[in-house]
């Protein structure tokens, strides 16, 4: 049996990203951080996960430069975890996960949370990969050029 | 300790998507499927993963309606796994994972694979969430409206 490859040195950017955040808990912690969640206890209540696993994932996200740990903004002894600029760059990933789920994982009429533009209160448009001319780029007109 | 929540019935679309494909192997199998990979042995060589885990993940992706299993197109006895239309809808997720990795996980000058528009041969533009007026929507002007 071939040993499991490490993904950290892969020339594929998808592989490196997946290596860092490609697990359900990391992705959901990042989702909650975009919702404004900052404290250990709040993540724990939201996700219903074991404290040792939450602690491990928060540390990994801090080490990866996705979250930053700082003292609570209200002067209490709590620590807060906030998205760094690099962490905020994960927005497109969270939106893409959301929009696929909205389209495929709810029964007709079944309610789900909605991402809205705060200025209009309206749901955000669907995100898509656009070509230079603004037309939607479908997978079949793209190709991955590998490192040679 | 609170038991781990099931995500299948969550009103959050991110949670449901993550429940289905939020693990490194599922995401990388989907990536390879977009690259045109179809056969068990090819996925196995590409990902270097244990055969029993690959088999489990392929079954789950078929059950989820993301991949379809069919007889090989060349008349051999092989089975092929191809993306369904629902699976092709994961393109934005894979592109978002790629583009974040390109930006944050490579040293300056370090080579990585590149997603190109086949018609022009040029790298695809960065994907972003756009407002109705075409301006880029940043996380801080969006909010999640929860199910009440």
Tab-separated table of C-alpha atoms in Angstrom:
chain	number	residue	atom	x	y	z
A	1	UNK	CA	0.000	0.000	0.000
A	2	UNK	CA	1.234	3.421	-0.946
A	3	UNK	CA	1.739	5.741	2.043
A	4	UNK	CA	-0.586	8.721	2.301
A	5	UNK	CA	0.944	11.627	0.438
A	6	UNK	CA	1.594	14.857	2.230
A	7	UNK	CA	-0.293	17.663	0.566
A	8	UNK	CA	1.731	20.578	1.914
A	9	UNK	CA	4.239	20.433	-0.915
A	10	UNK	CA	1.797	19.604	-3.717
A	11	UNK	CA	1.993	21.912	-6.734
A	12	UNK	CA	-1.827	21.976	-6.749
A	13	UNK	CA	-3.274	24.924	-4.818
A	14	UNK	CA	-6.525	23.004	-4.212
A	15	UNK	CA	-4.556	20.295	-2.397
A	16	UNK	CA	-2.728	22.756	-0.164
A	17	UNK	CA	-5.924	24.557	0.810
A	18	UNK	CA	-7.694	21.268	1.489
A	19	UNK	CA	-4.767	20.181	3.639
A	20	UNK	CA	-5.254	23.246	5.850
A	21	UNK	CA	-9.018	23.602	6.080
A	22	UNK	CA	-10.464	20.524	4.372
A	23	UNK	CA	-12.309	19.150	7.372
A	24	UNK	CA	-15.825	19.775	8.568
A	25	UNK	CA	-14.871	21.462	11.827
A	26	UNK	CA	-12.379	23.917	10.382
A	27	UNK	CA	-14.839	24.924	7.683
A	28	UNK	CA	-17.654	25.430	10.189
A	29	UNK	CA	-15.445	27.417	12.592
A	30	UNK	CA	-14.555	29.705	9.678
A	31	UNK	CA	-18.257	29.989	8.791
A	32	UNK	CA	-19.086	30.996	12.367
A	33	UNK	CA	-16.217	33.494	12.403
A	34	UNK	CA	-17.736	35.184	9.341
A	35	UNK	CA	-20.987	35.357	11.335
A	36	UNK	CA	-19.118	37.367	13.972
A	37	UNK	CA	-18.470	34.586	16.477
A	38	UNK	CA	-15.278	35.071	18.491
A	39	UNK	CA	-15.212	33.095	21.712
A	40	UNK	CA	-14.410	29.491	22.513
A	41	UNK	CA	-17.672	28.941	24.368
A	42	UNK	CA	-19.725	30.391	21.528
A	43	UNK	CA	-18.056	28.175	18.917
A	44	UNK	CA	-18.512	25.230	21.250
A	45	UNK	CA	-22.231	25.863	21.688
A	46	UNK	CA	-22.760	26.551	17.998
A	47	UNK	CA	-20.953	23.467	16.766
A	48	UNK	CA	-21.652	21.041	19.617
A	49	UNK	CA	-18.186	19.615	19.217
A	50	UNK	CA	-15.832	18.191	21.821
A	51	UNK	CA	-13.737	20.886	23.515
A	52	UNK	CA	-10.435	19.168	22.808
A	53	UNK	CA	-11.198	19.000	19.084
A	54	UNK	CA	-12.336	22.629	19.025
A	55	UNK	CA	-9.171	23.650	20.833
A	56	UNK	CA	-7.047	21.719	18.336
A	57	UNK	CA	-8.795	23.248	15.312
A	58	UNK	CA	-8.597	26.797	16.691
A	59	UNK	CA	-4.875	26.367	17.279
A	60	UNK	CA	-4.374	25.062	13.753
A	61	UNK	CA	-6.325	27.972	12.274
A	62	UNK	CA	-4.211	30.414	14.304
A	63	UNK	CA	-0.996	28.670	13.199
A	64	UNK	CA	-2.201	28.863	9.595
A	65	UNK	CA	-2.692	32.629	9.891
A	66	UNK	CA	-6.445	32.326	9.319
A	67	UNK	CA	-7.532	33.350	12.823
A	68	UNK	CA	-5.728	35.651	15.263
A	69	UNK	CA	-6.023	35.274	19.030
A	70	UNK	CA	-6.367	38.419	21.090
A	71	UNK	CA	-7.676	39.619	24.443
A	72	UNK	CA	-11.398	40.242	24.572
A	73	UNK	CA	-12.484	43.626	23.338
A	74	UNK	CA	-14.715	44.168	26.391
A	75	UNK	CA	-11.927	44.030	28.963
A	76	UNK	CA	-12.908	40.603	30.334
A	77	UNK	CA	-10.380	37.798	30.644
A	78	UNK	CA	-11.706	35.956	27.580
A	79	UNK	CA	-9.647	35.317	24.499
A	80	UNK	CA	-11.158	36.099	21.120
A	81	UNK	CA	-10.475	34.559	17.756
A	82	UNK	CA	-10.906	36.864	14.807
A	83	UNK	CA	-10.377	36.380	11.109
A	84	UNK	CA	-7.132	37.806	9.776
A	85	UNK	CA	-7.122	39.412	6.303
A	86	UNK	CA	-5.932	36.029	4.987
A	87	UNK	CA	-8.841	34.382	6.813
A	88	UNK	CA	-11.278	36.873	5.314
A	89	UNK	CA	-10.059	35.699	1.930
A	90	UNK	CA	-11.882	32.425	2.621
A	91	UNK	CA	-15.186	34.212	2.037
A	92	UNK	CA	-15.554	32.924	-1.520
A	93	UNK	CA	-15.109	29.338	-0.304
A	94	UNK	CA	-17.799	29.686	2.363
A	95	UNK	CA	-20.161	31.388	-0.106
A	96	UNK	CA	-19.570	28.645	-2.687
A	97	UNK	CA	-20.294	25.921	-0.099
A	98	UNK	CA	-23.458	27.790	0.908
A	99	UNK	CA	-24.776	28.329	-2.595
A	100	UNK	CA	-24.283	24.728	-3.673
A	101	UNK	CA	-26.073	23.563	-0.530
A	102	UNK	CA	-28.941	25.985	-1.114
A	103	UNK	CA	-29.414	24.633	-4.597
A	104	UNK	CA	-29.066	20.916	-3.968
A	105	UNK	CA	-29.614	19.979	-0.333
A	106	UNK	CA	-32.990	21.464	0.568
A	107	UNK	CA	-36.417	20.219	-0.353
A	108	UNK	CA	-38.642	22.671	-2.248
A	109	UNK	CA	-40.026	25.125	0.283
A	110	UNK	CA	-37.701	23.948	3.063
A	111	UNK	CA	-36.351	26.938	4.938
A	112	UNK	CA	-32.649	27.734	5.179
A	113	UNK	CA	-30.507	30.618	6.333
A	114	UNK	CA	-29.846	33.215	3.634
A	115	UNK	CA	-26.819	35.415	2.942
A	116	UNK	CA	-28.055	38.935	2.316
A	117	UNK	CA	-26.544	42.219	1.220
A	118	UNK	CA	-26.971	44.312	4.388
A	119	UNK	CA	-27.492	47.487	2.394
A	120	UNK	CA	-30.513	46.165	0.485
A	121	UNK	CA	-31.570	43.272	2.715
A	122	UNK	CA	-31.799	41.153	-0.432
A	123	UNK	CA	-30.185	37.736	-0.935
A	124	UNK	CA	-26.807	37.960	-2.638
A	125	UNK	CA	-26.567	36.849	-6.280
A	126	UNK	CA	-25.044	33.507	-7.166
A	127	UNK	CA	-21.292	33.527	-7.446
A	128	UNK	CA	-19.737	32.224	-10.646
A	129	UNK	CA	-16.387	32.100	-12.345
A	130	UNK	CA	-16.423	34.715	-15.083
A	131	UNK	CA	-14.214	34.964	-18.158
A	132	UNK	CA	-12.482	38.228	-19.006
A	133	UNK	CA	-15.501	39.230	-21.111
A	134	UNK	CA	-17.835	38.700	-18.137
A	135	UNK	CA	-19.450	35.518	-19.503
A	136	UNK	CA	-19.805	32.593	-17.113
A	137	UNK	CA	-16.957	30.100	-17.390
A	138	UNK	CA	-18.172	26.520	-17.290
A	139	UNK	CA	-15.818	23.701	-16.240
A	140	UNK	CA	-15.597	22.254	-19.753
A	141	UNK	CA	-13.939	25.328	-21.222
A	142	UNK	CA	-11.287	25.342	-18.524
A	143	UNK	CA	-8.300	23.094	-17.991
A	144	UNK	CA	-5.635	22.749	-15.358
A	145	UNK	CA	-2.130	23.416	-16.657
A	146	UNK	CA	0.124	21.276	-14.494
A	147	UNK	CA	3.597	22.190	-13.351
A	148	UNK	CA	6.034	20.430	-15.687
B	1	UNK	CA	-20.275	16.859	26.923
B	2	UNK	CA	-22.785	17.705	24.261
B	3	UNK	CA	-23.094	14.986	21.602
B	4	UNK	CA	-21.878	15.819	18.127
B	5	UNK	CA	-24.704	17.412	16.182
B	6	UNK	CA	-25.841	15.903	12.944
B	7	UNK	CA	-25.503	18.428	10.161
B	8	UNK	CA	-27.914	16.844	7.676
B	9	UNK	CA	-30.917	18.672	9.102
B	10	UNK	CA	-29.209	22.005	9.821
B	11	UNK	CA	-30.953	25.045	8.362
B	12	UNK	CA	-27.513	26.317	7.282
B	13	UNK	CA	-26.615	25.338	3.706
B	14	UNK	CA	-22.889	25.574	4.497
B	15	UNK	CA	-23.309	22.913	7.181
B	16	UNK	CA	-25.153	20.526	4.887
B	17	UNK	CA	-22.574	20.862	2.123
B	18	UNK	CA	-19.726	20.399	4.582
B	19	UNK	CA	-21.446	17.308	5.935
B	20	UNK	CA	-21.408	15.772	2.444
B	21	UNK	CA	-18.046	16.807	1.048
B	22	UNK	CA	-16.187	18.493	3.906
B	23	UNK	CA	-13.265	16.123	4.066
B	24	UNK	CA	-9.958	16.202	2.258
B	25	UNK	CA	-10.489	13.055	0.250
B	26	UNK	CA	-13.936	13.882	-1.070
B	27	UNK	CA	-12.757	17.340	-2.107
B	28	UNK	CA	-9.694	15.948	-3.880
B	29	UNK	CA	-11.686	13.231	-5.657
B	30	UNK	CA	-14.014	15.953	-6.944
B	31	UNK	CA	-10.995	18.009	-8.014
B	32	UNK	CA	-9.609	15.047	-9.954
B	33	UNK	CA	-13.008	14.387	-11.532
B	34	UNK	CA	-12.989	17.956	-12.884
B	35	UNK	CA	-9.562	17.156	-14.348
B	36	UNK	CA	-11.196	14.313	-16.290
B	37	UNK	CA	-10.216	11.433	-14.032
B	38	UNK	CA	-12.724	8.565	-14.060
B	39	UNK	CA	-11.260	5.275	-12.895
B	40	UNK	CA	-10.623	3.841	-9.466
B	41	UNK	CA	-6.985	3.077	-10.220
B	42	UNK	CA	-6.355	6.578	-11.534
B	43	UNK	CA	-7.850	8.222	-8.444
B	44	UNK	CA	-5.852	5.842	-6.293
B	45	UNK	CA	-2.569	6.693	-8.004
B	46	UNK	CA	-3.314	10.407	-7.992
B	47	UNK	CA	-4.285	10.603	-4.341
B	48	UNK	CA	-2.102	7.870	-2.882
B	49	UNK	CA	-4.894	6.933	-0.515
B	50	UNK	CA	-5.855	3.554	0.896
B	51	UNK	CA	-8.154	1.631	-1.428
B	52	UNK	CA	-10.793	1.009	1.230
B	53	UNK	CA	-11.049	4.738	1.988
B	54	UNK	CA	-11.209	5.613	-1.713
B	55	UNK	CA	-13.918	3.009	-2.202
B	56	UNK	CA	-15.903	4.426	0.736
B	57	UNK	CA	-15.628	8.010	-0.532
B	58	UNK	CA	-16.595	7.084	-4.112
B	59	UNK	CA	-19.670	5.271	-2.816
B	60	UNK	CA	-20.647	8.272	-0.707
B	61	UNK	CA	-20.218	10.641	-3.641
B	62	UNK	CA	-22.375	8.360	-5.799
B	63	UNK	CA	-25.024	8.141	-3.053
B	64	UNK	CA	-24.975	11.938	-2.780
B	65	UNK	CA	-25.665	12.281	-6.510
B	66	UNK	CA	-22.314	13.984	-7.124
B	67	UNK	CA	-20.716	11.169	-9.132
B	68	UNK	CA	-22.430	8.581	-11.326
B	69	UNK	CA	-21.022	5.104	-11.875
B	70	UNK	CA	-21.171	3.647	-15.350
B	71	UNK	CA	-19.472	1.071	-17.542
B	72	UNK	CA	-16.259	2.205	-19.171
B	73	UNK	CA	-16.699	4.115	-22.406
B	74	UNK	CA	-14.010	2.036	-24.142
B	75	UNK	CA	-15.794	-1.315	-23.806
B	76	UNK	CA	-13.443	-2.675	-21.135
B	77	UNK	CA	-14.734	-4.122	-17.873
B	78	UNK	CA	-13.764	-1.014	-15.875
B	79	UNK	CA	-16.263	1.145	-14.050
B	80	UNK	CA	-16.072	4.888	-14.476
B	81	UNK	CA	-17.095	7.649	-12.114
B	82	UNK	CA	-18.244	10.833	-13.765
B	83	UNK	CA	-19.578	14.085	-12.378
B	84	UNK	CA	-23.350	14.446	-12.556
B	85	UNK	CA	-24.820	17.893	-13.306
B	86	UNK	CA	-25.155	18.338	-9.536
B	87	UNK	CA	-21.488	17.373	-9.167
B	88	UNK	CA	-20.483	19.857	-11.851
B	89	UNK	CA	-22.127	22.497	-9.686
B	90	UNK	CA	-19.225	22.044	-7.263
B	91	UNK	CA	-16.968	23.870	-9.717
B	92	UNK	CA	-17.184	27.180	-7.833
B	93	UNK	CA	-16.107	25.455	-4.605
B	94	UNK	CA	-13.057	23.864	-6.233
B	95	UNK	CA	-12.126	27.146	-7.936
B	96	UNK	CA	-12.470	29.044	-4.645
B	97	UNK	CA	-10.241	26.512	-2.842
B	98	UNK	CA	-7.710	26.834	-5.675
B	99	UNK	CA	-7.628	30.606	-5.786
B	100	UNK	CA	-7.208	31.024	-2.042
B	101	UNK	CA	-4.352	28.507	-2.098
B	102	UNK	CA	-2.694	30.267	-5.025
B	103	UNK	CA	-2.765	33.530	-3.135
B	104	UNK	CA	-1.698	32.370	0.309
B	105	UNK	CA	0.081	29.026	0.258
B	106	UNK	CA	2.901	29.455	-2.256
B	107	UNK	CA	6.164	31.273	-1.813
B	108	UNK	CA	6.861	34.063	-4.314
B	109	UNK	CA	8.007	32.432	-7.540
B	110	UNK	CA	7.041	28.937	-6.392
B	111	UNK	CA	5.356	27.086	-9.239
B	112	UNK	CA	1.815	25.777	-9.031
B	113	UNK	CA	-0.747	24.350	-11.404
B	114	UNK	CA	-2.916	26.984	-13.088
B	115	UNK	CA	-6.553	26.919	-14.168
B	116	UNK	CA	-6.753	28.325	-17.688
B	117	UNK	CA	-9.483	29.271	-20.117
B	118	UNK	CA	-8.900	26.689	-22.876
B	119	UNK	CA	-9.994	29.123	-25.568
B	120	UNK	CA	-7.350	31.716	-24.752
B	121	UNK	CA	-4.849	29.607	-22.793
B	122	UNK	CA	-4.811	32.382	-20.195
B	123	UNK	CA	-5.314	31.935	-16.433
B	124	UNK	CA	-8.913	32.473	-15.376
B	125	UNK	CA	-9.757	35.680	-13.484
B	126	UNK	CA	-10.288	35.612	-9.734
B	127	UNK	CA	-13.773	34.663	-8.682
B	128	UNK	CA	-15.634	36.997	-6.346
B	129	UNK	CA	-19.091	37.487	-4.968
B	130	UNK	CA	-20.646	40.400	-6.852
B	131	UNK	CA	-23.551	42.592	-5.827
B	132	UNK	CA	-26.410	43.226	-8.252
B	133	UNK	CA	-24.563	46.293	-9.547
B	134	UNK	CA	-21.477	44.204	-10.329
B	135	UNK	CA	-19.348	45.606	-7.475
B	136	UNK	CA	-17.429	43.125	-5.352
B	137	UNK	CA	-19.294	42.163	-2.169
B	138	UNK	CA	-17.003	42.037	0.847
B	139	UNK	CA	-17.929	39.959	3.907
B	140	UNK	CA	-18.608	43.011	6.093
B	141	UNK	CA	-21.504	44.216	3.957
B	142	UNK	CA	-23.193	40.829	4.079
B	143	UNK	CA	-25.042	39.087	6.889
B	144	UNK	CA	-26.638	35.708	7.358
B	145	UNK	CA	-30.383	35.872	7.953
B	146	UNK	CA	-31.139	32.860	10.111
B	147	UNK	CA	-34.273	30.775	9.944
B	148	UNK	CA	-36.555	31.983	12.765
